[in-house]
PDB file of C-alpha atoms in Angstrom:
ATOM      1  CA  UNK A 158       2.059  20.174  -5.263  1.00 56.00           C
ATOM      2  CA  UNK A 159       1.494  16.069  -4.575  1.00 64.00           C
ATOM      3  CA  UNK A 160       4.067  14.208  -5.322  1.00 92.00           C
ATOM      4  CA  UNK A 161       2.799  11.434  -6.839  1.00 96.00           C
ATOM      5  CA  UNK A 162      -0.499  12.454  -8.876  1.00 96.00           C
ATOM      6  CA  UNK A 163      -3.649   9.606 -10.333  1.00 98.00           C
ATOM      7  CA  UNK A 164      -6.105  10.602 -12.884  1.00 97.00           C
ATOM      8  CA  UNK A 165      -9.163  10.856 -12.829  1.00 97.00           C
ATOM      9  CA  UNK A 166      -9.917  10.809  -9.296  1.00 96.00           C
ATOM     10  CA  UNK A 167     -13.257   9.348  -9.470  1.00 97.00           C
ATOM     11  CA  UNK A 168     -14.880   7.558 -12.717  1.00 97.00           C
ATOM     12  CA  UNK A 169     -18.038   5.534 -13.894  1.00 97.00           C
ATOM     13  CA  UNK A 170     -17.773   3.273 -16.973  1.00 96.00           C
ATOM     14  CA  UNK A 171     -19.895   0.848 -18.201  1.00 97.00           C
ATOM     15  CA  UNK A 172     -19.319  -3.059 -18.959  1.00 97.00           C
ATOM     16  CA  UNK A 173     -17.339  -3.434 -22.009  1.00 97.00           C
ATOM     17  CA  UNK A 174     -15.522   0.142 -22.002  1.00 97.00           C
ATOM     18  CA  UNK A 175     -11.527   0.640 -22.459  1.00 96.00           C
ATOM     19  CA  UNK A 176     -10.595   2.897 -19.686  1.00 96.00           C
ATOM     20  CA  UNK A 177      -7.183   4.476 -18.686  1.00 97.00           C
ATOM     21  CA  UNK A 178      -6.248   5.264 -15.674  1.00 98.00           C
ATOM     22  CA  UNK A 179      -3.055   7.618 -15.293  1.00 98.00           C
ATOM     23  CA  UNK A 180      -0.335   8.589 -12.867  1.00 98.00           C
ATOM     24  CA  UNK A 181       2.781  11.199 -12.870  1.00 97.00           C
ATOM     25  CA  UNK A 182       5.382  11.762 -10.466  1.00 96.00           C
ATOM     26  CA  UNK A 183       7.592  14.250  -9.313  1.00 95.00           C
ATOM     27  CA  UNK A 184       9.689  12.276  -6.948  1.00 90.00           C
ATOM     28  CA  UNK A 185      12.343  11.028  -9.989  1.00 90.00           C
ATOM     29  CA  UNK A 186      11.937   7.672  -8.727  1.00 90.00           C
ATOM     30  CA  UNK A 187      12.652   4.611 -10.774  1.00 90.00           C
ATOM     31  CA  UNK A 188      10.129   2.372  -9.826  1.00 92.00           C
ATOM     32  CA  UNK A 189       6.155   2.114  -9.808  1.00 95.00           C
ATOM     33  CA  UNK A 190       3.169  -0.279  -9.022  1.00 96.00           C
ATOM     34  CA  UNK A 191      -0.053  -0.332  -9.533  1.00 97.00           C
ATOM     35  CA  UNK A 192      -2.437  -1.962  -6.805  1.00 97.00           C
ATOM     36  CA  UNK A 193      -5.970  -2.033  -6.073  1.00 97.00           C
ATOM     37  CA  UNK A 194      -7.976  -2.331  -3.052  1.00 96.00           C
ATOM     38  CA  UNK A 195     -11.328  -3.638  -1.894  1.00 93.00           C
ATOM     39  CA  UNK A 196     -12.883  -4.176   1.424  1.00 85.00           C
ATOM     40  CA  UNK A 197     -11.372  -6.831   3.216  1.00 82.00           C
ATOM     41  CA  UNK A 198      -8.913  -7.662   0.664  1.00 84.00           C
ATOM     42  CA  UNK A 199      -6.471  -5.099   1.090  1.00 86.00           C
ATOM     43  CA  UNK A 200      -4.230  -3.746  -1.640  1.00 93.00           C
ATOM     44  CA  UNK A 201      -3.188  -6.443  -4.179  1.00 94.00           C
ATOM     45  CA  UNK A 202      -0.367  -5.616  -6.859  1.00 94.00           C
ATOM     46  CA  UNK A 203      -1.568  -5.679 -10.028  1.00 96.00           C
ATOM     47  CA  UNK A 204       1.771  -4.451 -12.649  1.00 96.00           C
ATOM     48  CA  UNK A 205       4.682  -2.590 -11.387  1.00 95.00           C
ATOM     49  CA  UNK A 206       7.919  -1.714 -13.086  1.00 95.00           C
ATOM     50  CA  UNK A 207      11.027  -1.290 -12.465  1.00 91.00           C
ATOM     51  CA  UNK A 208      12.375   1.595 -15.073  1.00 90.00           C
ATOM     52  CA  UNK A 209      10.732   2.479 -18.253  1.00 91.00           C
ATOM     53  CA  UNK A 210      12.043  -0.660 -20.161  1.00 90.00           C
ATOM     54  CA  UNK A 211      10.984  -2.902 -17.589  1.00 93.00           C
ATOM     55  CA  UNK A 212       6.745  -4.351 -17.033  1.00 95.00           C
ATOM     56  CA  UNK A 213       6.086  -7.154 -14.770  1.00 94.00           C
ATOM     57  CA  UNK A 214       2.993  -8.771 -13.746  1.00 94.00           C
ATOM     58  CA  UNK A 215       1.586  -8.844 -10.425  1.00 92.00           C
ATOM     59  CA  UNK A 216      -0.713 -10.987  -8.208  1.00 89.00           C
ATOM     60  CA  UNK A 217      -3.500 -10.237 -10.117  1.00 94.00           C
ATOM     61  CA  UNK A 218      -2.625  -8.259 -13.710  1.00 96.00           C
ATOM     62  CA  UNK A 219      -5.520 -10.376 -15.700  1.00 95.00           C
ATOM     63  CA  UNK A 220      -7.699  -7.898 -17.282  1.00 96.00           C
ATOM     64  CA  UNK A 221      -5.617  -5.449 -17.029  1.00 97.00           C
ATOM     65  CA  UNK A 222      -2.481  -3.706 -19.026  1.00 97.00           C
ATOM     66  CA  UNK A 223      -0.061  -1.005 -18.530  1.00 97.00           C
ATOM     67  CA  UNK A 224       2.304   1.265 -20.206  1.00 97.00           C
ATOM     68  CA  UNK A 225       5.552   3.093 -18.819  1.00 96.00           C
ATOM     69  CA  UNK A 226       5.669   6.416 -21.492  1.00 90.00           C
ATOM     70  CA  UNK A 227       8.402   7.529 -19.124  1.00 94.00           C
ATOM     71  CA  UNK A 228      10.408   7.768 -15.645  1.00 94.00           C
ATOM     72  CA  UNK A 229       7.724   9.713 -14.628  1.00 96.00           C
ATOM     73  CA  UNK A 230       4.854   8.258 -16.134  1.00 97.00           C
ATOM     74  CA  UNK A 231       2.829   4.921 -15.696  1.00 98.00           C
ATOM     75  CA  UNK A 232      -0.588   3.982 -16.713  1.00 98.00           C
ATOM     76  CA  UNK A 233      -3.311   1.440 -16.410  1.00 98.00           C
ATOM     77  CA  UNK A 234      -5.648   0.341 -18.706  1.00 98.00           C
ATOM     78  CA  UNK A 235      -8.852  -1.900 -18.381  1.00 97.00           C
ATOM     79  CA  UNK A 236      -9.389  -3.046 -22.238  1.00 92.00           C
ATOM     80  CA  UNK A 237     -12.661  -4.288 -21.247  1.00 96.00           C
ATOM     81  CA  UNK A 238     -14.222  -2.980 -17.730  1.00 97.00           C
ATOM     82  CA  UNK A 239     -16.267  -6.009 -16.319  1.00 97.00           C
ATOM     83  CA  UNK A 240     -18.081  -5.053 -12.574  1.00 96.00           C
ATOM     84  CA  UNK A 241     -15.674  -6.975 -10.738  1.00 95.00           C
ATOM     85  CA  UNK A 242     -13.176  -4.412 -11.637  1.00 97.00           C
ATOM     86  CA  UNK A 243     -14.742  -1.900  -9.404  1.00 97.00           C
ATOM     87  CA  UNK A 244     -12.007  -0.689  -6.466  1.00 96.00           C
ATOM     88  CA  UNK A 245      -9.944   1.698  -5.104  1.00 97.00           C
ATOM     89  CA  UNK A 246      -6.533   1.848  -7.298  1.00 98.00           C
ATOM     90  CA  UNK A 247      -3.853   3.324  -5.993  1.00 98.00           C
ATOM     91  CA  UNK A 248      -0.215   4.508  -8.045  1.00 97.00           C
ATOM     92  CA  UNK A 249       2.677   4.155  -5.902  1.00 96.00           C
ATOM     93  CA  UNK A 250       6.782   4.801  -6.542  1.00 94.00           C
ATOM     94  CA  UNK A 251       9.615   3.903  -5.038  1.00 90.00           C
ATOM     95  CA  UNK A 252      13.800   4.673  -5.437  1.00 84.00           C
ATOM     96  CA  UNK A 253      15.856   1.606  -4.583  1.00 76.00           C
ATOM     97  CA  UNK A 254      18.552   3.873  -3.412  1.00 73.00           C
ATOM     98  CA  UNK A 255      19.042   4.347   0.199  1.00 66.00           C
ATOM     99  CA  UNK A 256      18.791   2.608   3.346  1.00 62.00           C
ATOM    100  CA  UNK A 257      15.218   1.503   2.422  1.00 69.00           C
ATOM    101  CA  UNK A 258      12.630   1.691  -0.075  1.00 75.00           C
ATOM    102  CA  UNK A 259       9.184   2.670   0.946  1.00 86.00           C
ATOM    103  CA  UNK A 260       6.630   3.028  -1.525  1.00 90.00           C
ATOM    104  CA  UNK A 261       4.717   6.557  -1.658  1.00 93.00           C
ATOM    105  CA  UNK A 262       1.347   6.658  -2.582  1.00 95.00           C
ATOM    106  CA  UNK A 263      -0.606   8.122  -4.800  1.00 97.00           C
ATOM    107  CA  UNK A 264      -4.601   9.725  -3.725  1.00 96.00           C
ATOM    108  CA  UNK A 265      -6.267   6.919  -5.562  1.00 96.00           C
ATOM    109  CA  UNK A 266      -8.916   6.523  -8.459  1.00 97.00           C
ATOM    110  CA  UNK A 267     -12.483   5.107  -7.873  1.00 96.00           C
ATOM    111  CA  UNK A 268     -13.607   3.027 -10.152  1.00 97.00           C
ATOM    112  CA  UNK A 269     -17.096   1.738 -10.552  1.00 97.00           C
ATOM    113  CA  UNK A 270     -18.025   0.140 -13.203  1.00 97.00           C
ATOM    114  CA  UNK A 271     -21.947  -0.311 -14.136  1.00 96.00           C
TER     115      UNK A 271
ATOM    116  CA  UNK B   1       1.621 -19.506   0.134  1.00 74.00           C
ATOM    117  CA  UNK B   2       1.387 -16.041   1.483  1.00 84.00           C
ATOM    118  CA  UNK B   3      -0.527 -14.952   4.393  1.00 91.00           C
ATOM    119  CA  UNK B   4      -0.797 -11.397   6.803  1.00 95.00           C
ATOM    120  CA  UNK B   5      -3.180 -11.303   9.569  1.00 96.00           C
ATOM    121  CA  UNK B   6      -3.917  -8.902  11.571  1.00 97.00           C
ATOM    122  CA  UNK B   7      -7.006  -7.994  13.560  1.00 97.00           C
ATOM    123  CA  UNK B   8      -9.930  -6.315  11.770  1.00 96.00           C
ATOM    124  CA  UNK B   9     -11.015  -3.851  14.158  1.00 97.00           C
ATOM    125  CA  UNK B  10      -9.761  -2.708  17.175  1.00 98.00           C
ATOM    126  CA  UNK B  11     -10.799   0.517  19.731  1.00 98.00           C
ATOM    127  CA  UNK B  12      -8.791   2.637  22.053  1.00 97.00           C
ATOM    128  CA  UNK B  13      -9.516   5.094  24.319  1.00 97.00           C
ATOM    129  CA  UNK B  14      -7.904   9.138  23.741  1.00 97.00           C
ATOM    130  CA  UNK B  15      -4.407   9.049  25.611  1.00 97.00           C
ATOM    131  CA  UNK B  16      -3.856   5.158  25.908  1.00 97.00           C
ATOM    132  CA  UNK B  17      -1.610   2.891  24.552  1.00 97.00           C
ATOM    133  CA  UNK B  18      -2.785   0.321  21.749  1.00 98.00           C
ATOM    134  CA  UNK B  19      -0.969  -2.473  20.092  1.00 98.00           C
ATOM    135  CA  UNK B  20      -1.522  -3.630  16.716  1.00 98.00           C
ATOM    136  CA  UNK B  21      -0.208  -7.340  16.034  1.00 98.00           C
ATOM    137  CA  UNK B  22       0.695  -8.847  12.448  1.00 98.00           C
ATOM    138  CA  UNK B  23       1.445 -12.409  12.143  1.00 98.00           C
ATOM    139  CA  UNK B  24       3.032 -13.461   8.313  1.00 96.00           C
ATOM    140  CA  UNK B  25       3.892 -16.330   6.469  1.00 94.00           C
ATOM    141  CA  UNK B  26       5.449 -15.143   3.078  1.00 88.00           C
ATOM    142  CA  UNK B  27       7.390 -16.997   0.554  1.00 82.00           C
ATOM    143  CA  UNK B  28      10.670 -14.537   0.908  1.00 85.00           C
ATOM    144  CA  UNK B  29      10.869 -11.408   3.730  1.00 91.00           C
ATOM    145  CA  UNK B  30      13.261  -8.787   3.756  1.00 90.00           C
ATOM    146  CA  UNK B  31      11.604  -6.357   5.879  1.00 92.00           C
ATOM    147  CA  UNK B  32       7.919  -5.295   7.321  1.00 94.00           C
ATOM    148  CA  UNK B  33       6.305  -1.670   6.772  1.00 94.00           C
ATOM    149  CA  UNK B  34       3.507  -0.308   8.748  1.00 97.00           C
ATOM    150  CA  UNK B  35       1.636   2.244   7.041  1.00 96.00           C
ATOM    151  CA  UNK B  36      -1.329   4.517   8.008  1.00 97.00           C
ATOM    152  CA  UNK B  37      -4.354   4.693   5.846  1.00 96.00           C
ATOM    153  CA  UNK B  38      -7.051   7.380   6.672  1.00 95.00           C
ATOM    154  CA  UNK B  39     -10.508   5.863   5.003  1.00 91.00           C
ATOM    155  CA  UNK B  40     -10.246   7.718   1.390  1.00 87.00           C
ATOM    156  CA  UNK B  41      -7.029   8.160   1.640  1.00 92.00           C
ATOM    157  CA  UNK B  42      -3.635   6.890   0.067  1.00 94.00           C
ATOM    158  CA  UNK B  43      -1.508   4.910   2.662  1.00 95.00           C
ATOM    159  CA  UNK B  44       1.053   6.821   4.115  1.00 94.00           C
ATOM    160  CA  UNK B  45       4.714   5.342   5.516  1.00 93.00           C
ATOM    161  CA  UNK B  46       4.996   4.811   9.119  1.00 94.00           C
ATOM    162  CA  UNK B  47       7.678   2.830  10.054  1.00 94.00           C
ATOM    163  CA  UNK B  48      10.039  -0.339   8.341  1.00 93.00           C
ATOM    164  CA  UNK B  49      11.803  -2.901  10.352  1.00 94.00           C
ATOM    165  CA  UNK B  50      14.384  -5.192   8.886  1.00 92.00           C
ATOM    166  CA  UNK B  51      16.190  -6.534  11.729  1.00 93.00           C
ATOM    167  CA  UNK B  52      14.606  -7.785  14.989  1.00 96.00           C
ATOM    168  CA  UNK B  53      13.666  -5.715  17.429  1.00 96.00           C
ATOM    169  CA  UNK B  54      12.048  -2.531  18.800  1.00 96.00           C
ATOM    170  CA  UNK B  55      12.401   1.232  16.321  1.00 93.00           C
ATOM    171  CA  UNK B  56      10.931   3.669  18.303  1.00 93.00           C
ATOM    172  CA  UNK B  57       9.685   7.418  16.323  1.00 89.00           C
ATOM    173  CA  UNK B  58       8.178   9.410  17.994  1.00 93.00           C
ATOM    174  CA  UNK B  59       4.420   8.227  19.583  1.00 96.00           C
ATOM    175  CA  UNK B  60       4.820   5.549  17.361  1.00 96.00           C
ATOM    176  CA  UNK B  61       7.053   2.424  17.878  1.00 97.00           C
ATOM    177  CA  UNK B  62       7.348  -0.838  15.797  1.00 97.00           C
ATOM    178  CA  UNK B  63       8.987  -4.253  16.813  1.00 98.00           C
ATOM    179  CA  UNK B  64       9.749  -7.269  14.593  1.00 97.00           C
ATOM    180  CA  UNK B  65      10.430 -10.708  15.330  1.00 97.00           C
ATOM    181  CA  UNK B  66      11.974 -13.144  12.075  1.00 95.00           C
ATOM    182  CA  UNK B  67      11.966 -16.012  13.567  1.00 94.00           C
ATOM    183  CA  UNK B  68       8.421 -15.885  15.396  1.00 95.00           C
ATOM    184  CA  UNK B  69       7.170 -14.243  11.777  1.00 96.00           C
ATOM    185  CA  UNK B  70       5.726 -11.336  14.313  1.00 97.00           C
ATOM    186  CA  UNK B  71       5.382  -8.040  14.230  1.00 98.00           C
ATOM    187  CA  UNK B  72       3.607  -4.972  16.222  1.00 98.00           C
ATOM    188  CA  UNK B  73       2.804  -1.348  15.594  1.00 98.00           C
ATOM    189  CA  UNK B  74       2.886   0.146  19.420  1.00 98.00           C
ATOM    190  CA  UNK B  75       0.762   3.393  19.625  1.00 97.00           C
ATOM    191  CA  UNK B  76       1.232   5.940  22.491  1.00 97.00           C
ATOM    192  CA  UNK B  77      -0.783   9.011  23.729  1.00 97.00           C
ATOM    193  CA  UNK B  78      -3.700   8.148  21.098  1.00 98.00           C
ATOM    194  CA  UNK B  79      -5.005  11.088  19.742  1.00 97.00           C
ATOM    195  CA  UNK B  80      -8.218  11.381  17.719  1.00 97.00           C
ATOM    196  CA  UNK B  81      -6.661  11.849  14.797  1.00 97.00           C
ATOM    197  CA  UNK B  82      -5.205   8.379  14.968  1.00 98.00           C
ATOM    198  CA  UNK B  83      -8.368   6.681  13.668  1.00 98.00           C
ATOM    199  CA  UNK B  84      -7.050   4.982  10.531  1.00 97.00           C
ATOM    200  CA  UNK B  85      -6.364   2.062   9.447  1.00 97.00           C
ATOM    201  CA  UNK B  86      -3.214   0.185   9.826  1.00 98.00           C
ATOM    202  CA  UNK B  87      -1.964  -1.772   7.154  1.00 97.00           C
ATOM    203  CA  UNK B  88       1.156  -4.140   7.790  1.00 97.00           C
ATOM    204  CA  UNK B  89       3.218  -5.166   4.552  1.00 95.00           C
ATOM    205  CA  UNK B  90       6.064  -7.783   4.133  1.00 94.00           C
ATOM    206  CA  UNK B  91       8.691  -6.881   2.118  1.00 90.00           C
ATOM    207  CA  UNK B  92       8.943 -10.343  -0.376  1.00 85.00           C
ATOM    208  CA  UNK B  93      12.054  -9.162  -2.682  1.00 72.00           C
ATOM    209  CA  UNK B  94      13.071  -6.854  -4.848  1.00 67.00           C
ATOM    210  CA  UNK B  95      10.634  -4.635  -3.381  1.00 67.00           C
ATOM    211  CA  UNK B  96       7.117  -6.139  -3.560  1.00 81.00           C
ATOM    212  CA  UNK B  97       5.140  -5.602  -0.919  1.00 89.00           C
ATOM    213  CA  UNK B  98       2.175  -8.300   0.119  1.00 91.00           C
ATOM    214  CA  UNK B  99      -0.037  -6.256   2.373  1.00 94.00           C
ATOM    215  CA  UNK B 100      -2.585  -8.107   4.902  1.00 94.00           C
ATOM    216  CA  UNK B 101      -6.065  -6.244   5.200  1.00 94.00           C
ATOM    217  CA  UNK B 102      -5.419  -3.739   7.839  1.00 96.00           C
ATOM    218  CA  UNK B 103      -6.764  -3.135  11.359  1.00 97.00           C
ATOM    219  CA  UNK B 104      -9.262  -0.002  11.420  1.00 96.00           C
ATOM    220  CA  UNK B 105      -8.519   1.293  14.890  1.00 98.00           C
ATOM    221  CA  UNK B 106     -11.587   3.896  16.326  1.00 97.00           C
ATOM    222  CA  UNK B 107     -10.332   6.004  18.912  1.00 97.00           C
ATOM    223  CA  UNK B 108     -12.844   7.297  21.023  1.00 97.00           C
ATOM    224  CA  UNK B 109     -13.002  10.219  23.773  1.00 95.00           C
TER     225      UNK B 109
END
């Protein structure tokens, strides 16, 4: 089983639709980030956080909120999907302990938005 | 500001060597990560450096300079499977990572 797991995998909204995107892991790490990515823009942070208490912003969290229910659990939500929202977003975690901290990916969610 | 680059695209032939260069400017490094990314796919890990110098795993190697704010990825015996893109990633603090865009490498026969 995948470590780190996104729902839904693929989705098509419309303008003006509240969607959520979720992701669960297995890892029992403390941290995790979303990001998106589009072409040529690579992946840009858009909330992460740090243990369930903790939500900070990223480069680019307008239009977008999210909400730790748990250790393992952290999810995005687009209150209002506009076009420009359509990307690749990615879940990722990551356990401070240890001689470094890589982030582990999740498979992704694409988004397109109508 | 903050700024990665790194070349778009690059090609290599099966069984050669290619190196993949990242340049930064960030407000804040504590370390680079190179990390693989197969088109669809999620990025996967490939290597950290935090102190200058040359870590070596396997086919793949990565080096790191601070003060020149330079880094490579150093690919040996290229295999087909290789064709990804690489995606270099400064470490800012407190573990945020500011990603450039990635070099999609092609290897061909």
């Amino acid at each position: 089983d995948a470590d780190v797991t996104q729902t839904p995998r693929n989705r098509i909204t419309k303008t003006g639709k509240r969607i959520m995107l979720e992701c669960s892991q297995t890892k029992g790490h403390d941290r995790m980030y979303w990001y998106r990515q589009d072409p040529g823009l690579g992946l840009r942070l858009i909330y992460y956080s740090f243990d369930v208490k903790d939500i900070n912003k990223g480069e680019i969290s307008d239009g977008y909120s999210v909400s730790r229910q748990a250790q393992a659990k952290f999810s995005l939500s687009l209150e209002s999907a506009i076009p420009n929202q359509t990307a690749l977003y990615f879940c990722a975690t990551s356990d401070p302990r240890g001689e470094k901290e890589t982030q582990y990916f999740g498979p992704g969610t694409r988004l397109l938005v109508l | 500001g903050q700024n990665i680059d790194q070349p778009t695209e690059m090609t290599a032939t099966e069984g050669a060597i290619v190196q993949i260069n990242c340049t930064y400017q960030t407000s804040g490094f504590n370390g680079l990560f190179w990390y693989q990314q197969h088109a669809g796919e999620a990025p996967t890990f490939l290597s950290y450096n935090v102190l200058d110098g040359l870590e070596e795993k396997g086919r793949f190697s990565s080096f790191l300079s601070r003060s020149k704010g330079y880094s490579y990825l150093l690919l040996k015996e290229l295999q087909m499977k290789d064709s990804a893109s690489y995606l270099c990633a400064c470490e800012t603090g407190a573990n945020n990572l500011f990603f450039g865009t990635g070099t999609r490498l092609t290897v061909i026969p």
